Coordinates of C-alpha atoms in Angstrom, one line a residue:
M1 CA -71.5 -1.5 -9.5
F2 CA -72.3 -3.8 -6.7
T3 CA -73.5 -2.4 -3.4
Q4 CA -73.9 -4.0 0.0
S5 CA -77.7 -4.4 -0.6
D6 CA -76.9 -6.7 -3.6
L7 CA -75.5 -9.2 -1.2
Q8 CA -78.4 -9.4 1.3
P9 CA -80.1 -12.3 -0.4
A10 CA -77.0 -13.8 -1.9
L11 CA -76.5 -16.7 0.4
T12 CA -77.9 -19.3 -2.0
L13 CA -76.3 -20.7 -5.1
A14 CA -79.1 -19.3 -7.3
H15 CA -78.5 -15.8 -6.0
C16 CA -74.7 -16.1 -6.6
Q17 CA -75.4 -17.2 -10.2
A18 CA -77.7 -14.2 -10.6
L19 CA -75.0 -11.9 -9.5
D20 CA -72.7 -13.3 -12.1
V21 CA -75.3 -12.7 -14.8
Q22 CA -75.6 -9.0 -13.6
D23 CA -71.8 -8.5 -13.3
P24 CA -70.7 -5.8 -15.7
L25 CA -67.0 -6.9 -15.4
R26 CA -67.8 -10.6 -16.3
P27 CA -66.4 -10.2 -19.8
L28 CA -62.9 -9.6 -18.4
R29 CA -62.7 -13.2 -17.3
D30 CA -62.4 -14.1 -21.0
A31 CA -59.0 -12.3 -21.1
F32 CA -57.5 -15.0 -18.9
D33 CA -56.5 -18.6 -19.6
M34 CA -58.1 -20.2 -16.5
P35 CA -57.6 -23.9 -16.0
S36 CA -60.8 -26.0 -16.0
G37 CA -62.0 -27.3 -12.6
V38 CA -60.0 -24.7 -10.6
I39 CA -61.3 -21.9 -8.4
Y40 CA -58.3 -19.6 -8.1
L41 CA -58.1 -17.7 -4.9
D42 CA -54.4 -17.0 -4.9
G43 CA -54.1 -14.1 -7.3
N44 CA -52.7 -12.1 -4.4
S45 CA -49.6 -14.3 -4.6
L46 CA -49.4 -15.0 -8.4
G47 CA -51.9 -13.6 -10.9
A48 CA -53.5 -15.7 -13.6
L49 CA -52.2 -15.9 -17.2
P50 CA -53.7 -13.4 -19.7
K51 CA -54.5 -15.1 -22.9
T52 CA -52.4 -12.7 -24.9
T53 CA -49.2 -13.4 -22.9
A54 CA -47.9 -16.6 -24.5
A55 CA -48.2 -15.3 -28.1
R56 CA -46.7 -11.9 -27.2
V57 CA -43.7 -13.4 -25.5
A58 CA -43.3 -15.8 -28.5
E59 CA -43.4 -12.8 -30.8
V60 CA -40.6 -11.1 -28.8
V61 CA -38.5 -14.2 -28.9
T62 CA -39.0 -15.3 -32.5
Q63 CA -39.5 -11.9 -34.3
E64 CA -38.1 -9.1 -32.2
W65 CA -35.1 -11.0 -30.9
G66 CA -34.9 -13.8 -33.5
Q67 CA -35.2 -11.6 -36.6
G68 CA -34.7 -8.1 -35.3
L69 CA -31.7 -9.0 -33.2
I70 CA -30.0 -6.0 -31.6
R71 CA -31.9 -3.7 -33.9
S72 CA -35.0 -4.2 -31.8
W73 CA -33.7 -1.9 -29.1
N74 CA -34.7 0.8 -31.6
S75 CA -37.1 -0.7 -34.1
A76 CA -39.3 -2.5 -31.4
N77 CA -38.8 0.4 -28.9
W78 CA -37.3 -1.9 -26.2
F79 CA -35.2 0.8 -24.7
T80 CA -38.2 2.9 -23.5
L81 CA -40.4 0.0 -22.3
P82 CA -39.8 0.5 -18.6
Q83 CA -41.1 4.0 -18.9
R84 CA -44.0 3.1 -21.1
L85 CA -45.2 0.3 -18.7
G86 CA -44.6 2.8 -15.8
D87 CA -47.1 5.1 -17.4
K88 CA -49.7 2.3 -17.5
I89 CA -49.0 1.4 -13.9
A90 CA -49.2 5.1 -12.9
R91 CA -52.9 5.2 -13.9
L92 CA -53.6 2.4 -11.4
I93 CA -51.8 4.0 -8.4
G94 CA -52.7 7.7 -8.7
A95 CA -49.5 8.9 -10.2
D96 CA -48.8 11.0 -13.3
A97 CA -47.1 10.0 -16.6
G98 CA -43.4 10.0 -16.4
E99 CA -43.3 9.3 -12.6
V100 CA -43.1 5.5 -12.6
V101 CA -40.8 2.9 -14.1
A102 CA -41.3 -0.9 -14.3
T103 CA -38.0 -2.4 -13.2
D104 CA -36.1 -4.9 -11.0
S105 CA -37.8 -6.6 -8.0
T106 CA -39.8 -5.2 -5.2
S107 CA -37.0 -5.8 -2.8
I108 CA -34.4 -4.0 -4.9
N109 CA -36.7 -1.1 -5.5
L110 CA -37.3 -0.8 -1.8
Y111 CA -33.6 -0.7 -1.3
K112 CA -33.4 2.2 -3.8
V113 CA -36.2 4.3 -2.3
L114 CA -35.5 3.7 1.4
S115 CA -31.8 4.6 0.8
S116 CA -32.9 7.8 -0.9
A117 CA -35.3 8.6 1.9
L118 CA -32.6 8.1 4.5
S119 CA -30.3 10.4 2.5
I120 CA -33.0 13.1 2.5
A121 CA -33.6 12.6 6.3
A122 CA -29.8 12.7 7.0
Q123 CA -29.6 16.1 5.3
D124 CA -32.9 17.7 6.5
A125 CA -33.2 16.2 10.0
P126 CA -29.8 14.7 11.0
L127 CA -30.9 14.0 14.6
R128 CA -33.7 11.6 13.5
K129 CA -32.2 8.1 13.5
Q130 CA -35.2 5.7 13.4
V131 CA -37.0 3.9 10.6
L132 CA -40.5 2.9 11.8
S133 CA -42.5 0.0 10.5
E134 CA -45.0 -2.6 11.5
R135 CA -43.9 -5.8 13.2
S136 CA -46.2 -7.7 10.8
N137 CA -44.8 -6.0 7.7
F138 CA -43.7 -8.3 4.9
P139 CA -40.3 -9.8 5.9
T140 CA -38.3 -8.7 2.9
D141 CA -39.2 -5.1 3.6
L142 CA -38.0 -5.5 7.2
Y143 CA -34.8 -7.3 6.1
M144 CA -34.0 -4.6 3.6
A145 CA -34.6 -1.9 6.2
Q146 CA -32.5 -3.8 8.8
A147 CA -29.6 -4.0 6.4
L148 CA -29.8 -0.3 5.4
C149 CA -30.1 0.8 9.0
Q150 CA -27.0 -1.1 10.0
E151 CA -25.2 0.4 7.0
R152 CA -26.3 4.0 7.6
G153 CA -26.4 4.2 11.4
F154 CA -30.1 4.1 11.8
E155 CA -32.4 2.0 14.1
L156 CA -35.3 -0.1 12.8
R157 CA -38.1 0.2 15.3
L158 CA -41.1 -2.2 14.9
I159 CA -44.5 -1.6 16.4
D160 CA -48.0 -3.1 16.2
A161 CA -50.4 -1.3 13.8
D162 CA -52.6 0.1 16.6
A163 CA -49.5 1.8 18.1
L164 CA -48.7 3.8 15.0
A165 CA -50.2 7.1 15.9
G166 CA -48.3 7.4 19.1
A167 CA -45.0 6.2 17.6
L168 CA -44.5 9.2 15.2
N169 CA -42.1 11.3 17.2
D170 CA -39.0 13.5 16.6
Q171 CA -36.8 10.4 16.6
V172 CA -38.4 8.9 13.4
A173 CA -36.9 9.8 10.0
V174 CA -38.9 7.4 7.8
L175 CA -42.2 5.5 8.1
M176 CA -42.1 2.3 6.0
L177 CA -45.5 0.5 5.6
T178 CA -47.2 -1.9 3.3
H179 CA -50.5 -0.4 2.3
V180 CA -52.4 -3.8 2.5
N181 CA -51.0 -6.2 5.0
Y182 CA -50.0 -9.5 3.3
R183 CA -51.0 -11.7 6.2
T184 CA -54.4 -10.2 7.2
G185 CA -55.6 -8.0 4.3
A186 CA -55.9 -5.0 6.6
M187 CA -55.5 -1.8 4.7
H188 CA -54.1 1.5 6.0
D189 CA -55.7 4.9 5.3
M190 CA -52.9 6.2 3.2
A191 CA -54.0 9.8 3.2
A192 CA -54.5 10.0 7.0
V193 CA -51.3 8.1 7.8
T194 CA -49.2 10.2 5.4
A195 CA -50.7 13.4 6.8
A196 CA -49.9 12.3 10.3
A197 CA -46.3 11.3 9.3
H198 CA -45.7 14.6 7.6
A199 CA -47.1 16.6 10.5
A200 CA -44.4 14.8 12.6
G201 CA -41.7 15.6 10.1
V202 CA -41.5 12.0 8.8
L203 CA -41.1 10.7 5.3
T204 CA -43.3 7.9 4.0
V205 CA -42.3 4.8 2.0
W206 CA -45.3 2.7 0.8
D207 CA -45.2 -0.9 -0.4
L208 CA -48.1 -1.4 -2.8
A209 CA -47.5 -5.1 -3.5
H210 CA -51.0 -6.1 -2.4
S211 CA -52.7 -2.9 -3.6
A212 CA -51.8 -2.1 -7.2
G213 CA -54.5 -3.4 -9.4
A214 CA -56.6 -4.5 -6.5
V215 CA -57.7 -1.4 -4.6
P216 CA -57.7 2.3 -5.7
V217 CA -54.5 4.1 -4.8
A218 CA -53.9 7.8 -4.9
L219 CA -50.2 8.5 -4.3
K220 CA -50.2 12.1 -5.5
A221 CA -53.5 13.1 -3.9
D222 CA -52.4 11.5 -0.6
D223 CA -49.0 13.3 -0.8
A224 CA -46.9 10.1 -0.4
D225 CA -43.2 10.4 -0.7
F226 CA -42.0 7.0 -2.2
A227 CA -43.7 3.8 -3.3
I228 CA -42.8 0.5 -4.8
G229 CA -44.9 -2.5 -5.8
C230 CA -45.1 -5.9 -7.4
G231 CA -45.8 -6.9 -11.0
Y232 CA -46.7 -10.6 -10.5
K233 CA -49.7 -10.4 -8.2
Y234 CA -52.8 -8.4 -9.1
L235 CA -51.0 -7.0 -12.2
N236 CA -50.7 -10.5 -13.7
G237 CA -47.2 -10.1 -15.1
G238 CA -46.1 -13.7 -14.5
P239 CA -43.8 -15.3 -11.9
G240 CA -41.0 -13.0 -11.0
A241 CA -42.4 -10.2 -13.2
P242 CA -40.6 -6.8 -12.9
A243 CA -41.8 -4.6 -10.1
F244 CA -42.2 -0.8 -10.2
V245 CA -41.0 2.3 -8.4
W246 CA -42.5 5.7 -7.9
V247 CA -40.9 8.8 -6.3
H248 CA -42.7 12.1 -5.7
P249 CA -41.3 14.6 -8.1
R250 CA -40.2 16.8 -5.2
H251 CA -37.8 14.1 -4.2
S252 CA -36.8 12.5 -7.5
E253 CA -33.7 14.5 -8.2
R254 CA -32.5 15.3 -4.8
F255 CA -30.2 12.3 -4.5
W256 CA -28.7 9.5 -6.5
Q257 CA -30.4 6.2 -5.9
P258 CA -27.7 3.8 -4.5
L259 CA -27.6 1.4 -7.5
A260 CA -26.1 3.8 -10.1
G261 CA -26.3 1.7 -13.2
W262 CA -25.9 2.7 -16.8
W263 CA -29.6 2.6 -17.6
G264 CA -30.1 5.3 -15.0
H265 CA -27.4 7.5 -16.6
A266 CA -28.4 10.8 -18.2
T267 CA -26.7 9.7 -21.5
P268 CA -26.0 6.0 -21.3
F269 CA -24.7 5.6 -24.8
E270 CA -22.0 8.2 -24.4
F271 CA -20.3 5.6 -22.2
T272 CA -18.5 8.2 -20.1
P273 CA -16.6 6.9 -17.0
D274 CA -18.4 9.3 -14.6
Y275 CA -22.0 8.8 -13.5
R276 CA -24.5 11.5 -14.2
P277 CA -28.0 10.5 -13.1
A278 CA -30.9 10.9 -15.5
P279 CA -33.6 13.4 -14.7
G280 CA -36.7 12.3 -12.8
I281 CA -37.7 8.7 -12.3
T282 CA -35.4 7.3 -15.0
R283 CA -32.5 7.5 -12.6
Y284 CA -34.2 4.6 -10.6
L285 CA -33.3 2.2 -13.4
C286 CA -30.1 0.3 -13.0
G287 CA -28.9 -2.3 -15.4
T288 CA -30.2 -3.7 -18.8
Q289 CA -33.9 -4.5 -18.5
P290 CA -35.5 -7.9 -19.1
M291 CA -37.5 -7.5 -22.3
L292 CA -39.2 -10.9 -22.2
S293 CA -40.5 -10.3 -18.7
L294 CA -41.5 -6.7 -19.4
A295 CA -43.5 -7.9 -22.5
A296 CA -45.4 -10.4 -20.3
L297 CA -46.1 -7.7 -17.8
E298 CA -47.5 -5.4 -20.4
C299 CA -50.1 -8.1 -21.3
G300 CA -51.3 -8.1 -17.7
L301 CA -51.5 -4.3 -17.6
D302 CA -53.4 -4.1 -20.9
V303 CA -56.3 -6.0 -19.3
F304 CA -56.8 -3.0 -17.0
A305 CA -57.1 -0.8 -20.1
S306 CA -60.1 -2.9 -21.1
A307 CA -61.5 -2.6 -17.5
Q308 CA -61.2 1.2 -17.8
A309 CA -64.2 1.2 -20.2
M310 CA -66.2 -0.8 -17.6
G311 CA -65.6 1.6 -14.7
G312 CA -61.9 1.1 -14.0
M313 CA -60.6 0.8 -10.5
A314 CA -63.8 2.0 -8.9
A315 CA -65.7 -0.8 -10.5
L316 CA -63.1 -3.4 -9.7
R317 CA -63.0 -2.2 -6.1
A318 CA -66.8 -2.5 -5.8
K319 CA -66.8 -6.1 -7.1
S320 CA -63.8 -7.0 -4.9
L321 CA -65.8 -5.8 -1.8
A322 CA -68.8 -7.7 -3.0
L323 CA -66.9 -10.9 -3.4
T324 CA -65.1 -10.7 -0.1
D325 CA -68.4 -9.7 1.7
L326 CA -70.0 -12.8 0.2
F327 CA -67.1 -15.1 1.1
I328 CA -67.2 -13.9 4.8
A329 CA -70.9 -14.3 5.0
L330 CA -71.0 -17.8 3.5
V331 CA -68.1 -19.0 5.7
E332 CA -69.9 -17.7 8.8
Q333 CA -73.2 -19.3 7.7
R334 CA -71.9 -22.6 6.3
C335 CA -68.7 -23.4 8.2
S336 CA -69.7 -22.3 11.8
G337 CA -68.6 -24.5 14.7
H338 CA -65.2 -25.4 13.2
G339 CA -63.1 -22.9 15.0
L340 CA -62.5 -20.5 12.2
G341 CA -61.8 -16.9 13.0
L342 CA -61.6 -13.8 10.8
A343 CA -58.3 -11.8 10.6
T344 CA -59.5 -9.5 7.9
P345 CA -61.3 -6.3 8.8
R346 CA -65.0 -6.2 8.0
E347 CA -65.0 -2.5 7.5
H348 CA -64.6 -1.8 3.8
T349 CA -62.2 1.2 4.2
Q350 CA -59.9 -1.1 6.1
R351 CA -59.9 -4.2 3.9
G352 CA -57.8 -5.0 0.8
S353 CA -58.9 -7.7 -1.7
Q354 CA -58.3 -10.8 0.4
V355 CA -59.9 -12.7 3.2
C356 CA -57.8 -14.4 5.9
L357 CA -59.3 -17.0 8.1
T358 CA -57.6 -18.1 11.3
R359 CA -57.4 -21.4 13.0
S360 CA -55.3 -22.6 15.9
E361 CA -54.8 -26.1 14.4
G362 CA -54.6 -27.6 11.0
A363 CA -54.7 -24.5 8.8
Y364 CA -51.9 -25.7 6.5
A365 CA -53.5 -29.1 6.0
M366 CA -56.9 -27.5 5.3
V367 CA -55.4 -25.4 2.6
Q368 CA -53.7 -28.4 1.1
A369 CA -57.0 -30.4 1.2
L370 CA -58.7 -27.5 -0.6
I371 CA -56.0 -27.4 -3.3
A372 CA -56.5 -31.1 -3.9
R373 CA -60.2 -30.3 -4.5
G374 CA -59.3 -27.5 -7.0
V375 CA -59.7 -24.5 -4.7
I376 CA -56.3 -22.8 -4.6
G377 CA -55.5 -20.5 -1.7
D378 CA -52.5 -20.4 0.5
F379 CA -51.2 -20.6 4.1
R380 CA -49.4 -18.1 6.2
A381 CA -48.0 -19.0 9.6
G382 CA -49.0 -17.1 12.7
D383 CA -47.1 -13.9 13.6
G384 CA -45.4 -15.5 16.7
H385 CA -47.4 -13.3 19.0
E386 CA -51.2 -13.5 19.4
Q387 CA -52.3 -14.3 15.9
P388 CA -52.8 -18.0 14.9
D389 CA -52.1 -19.6 11.5
I390 CA -54.0 -18.2 8.5
L391 CA -55.9 -19.7 5.6
R392 CA -55.4 -16.9 3.0
F393 CA -57.7 -16.3 0.0
G394 CA -57.3 -13.6 -2.6
F395 CA -60.2 -12.2 -4.6
T396 CA -59.2 -10.9 -8.0
P397 CA -62.3 -9.2 -9.6
L398 CA -60.9 -9.3 -13.1
Y399 CA -61.5 -13.1 -13.3
L400 CA -63.3 -14.4 -10.2
G401 CA -67.1 -14.9 -10.1
F402 CA -69.7 -15.1 -7.4
E403 CA -70.7 -18.8 -8.1
E404 CA -67.0 -19.7 -7.6
V405 CA -67.1 -18.1 -4.2
W406 CA -70.1 -20.2 -3.3
N407 CA -68.4 -23.4 -4.6
A408 CA -65.2 -22.5 -2.8
V409 CA -67.0 -22.2 0.6
E410 CA -68.9 -25.5 -0.2
Q411 CA -65.6 -27.3 -0.6
L412 CA -64.3 -25.7 2.6
R413 CA -67.4 -26.9 4.4
Q414 CA -66.9 -30.5 3.2
V415 CA -63.2 -30.5 4.2
L416 CA -64.2 -29.4 7.7
D417 CA -67.2 -31.6 8.1
T418 CA -65.5 -34.7 7.0
Q419 CA -62.2 -33.8 8.7
E420 CA -60.5 -34.7 5.4
W421 CA -57.7 -32.3 6.3
K422 CA -56.4 -34.8 8.9
L423 CA -55.3 -37.2 6.2
P424 CA -51.5 -37.6 6.4
A425 CA -51.0 -36.4 2.7
F426 CA -52.1 -32.9 3.7
T427 CA -49.8 -32.4 6.6
Q428 CA -46.5 -32.7 4.7
K429 CA -45.0 -29.2 4.4
Q430 CA -43.9 -28.2 0.9
A431 CA -41.1 -25.7 0.2
V432 CA -43.7 -23.0 -0.9
T433 CA -46.8 -22.7 1.3

């Protein structure tokens, strides 16, 4: 594993190349179909394509669907695929087998678990009428919470991250947080936050969209209540890949989830007119599951099985920190004087697997100029308060190397030094930023 001392001399290209030679995870890069001439720093938005995915999806289409037809629900074990993939995800997030299902989208799964949490709160603490979250939480989470609060007679209360400790009072029913902030890369201490919430009588709902597959997560050990997460970012399941949902076993059978579909029925093929929820996490399924998308997600998850023999999440986390440390150091050394700030925490325990640079002017155009040079990151607008616009870069240790970090910063330096970002072609906003 890499340590901070490994990076002390690593501010030359030669040292970065040496780190790649020493990297025990380097063989994992060969599991991905990476385009030539591209440095991909956006795996926190959409993961790269595993080499096995295209053939596996083609097999599902031509053989399991084309030849097996409806028989494949049994012969190819389609019916249990959400649970089988859930077990693979469980190993990455500190859950046990049988506690996770891969299904639906992050937003839909959040609706399910937040609704269940509010039902528990209404029964156990009916005077608590607030859902607490960060103002900088990912918007879809806030939108879902806002809709549910309106529907259920609760209030959505938004705070800044540094006000969290003092906001957990006897009015709060549920604390809803994203473990790693999508805009800044700042990471909560899940164990400490969950303990503080429980001490105040508050349930916790965690969004792991920017955590699963990138940083170690310990849901059971940290005593979390509910969690959902994304399949198309660090899990490399493909655009729009199914998400996942976890519910602590102490809560999983207390209430129906609100989307009571036939796949969550205790005996779906009895086709009874009354709904009886399945035991455990299976009740968090809803309608018929997308086999092509689940097959693609499984290819992404199987890369983590290979990583397990190389040290697993601990090794991936060590490399992630080494990559992000290097990027921060190189930007500060080689791009100084250009008005760049750092939104991402320097402290390892507070950092996810991304680095977010701030700039008061031209951030979007700078990202577009980098993309034109083959360095793919993305842009996030300022939060409307004190934080300026952000150049966001994700560091996926499964396929990113240290020399690529050096080259990415060199391209950024050239964009800044030449003021290439001021060209009109880079200022035109596209639909997806």
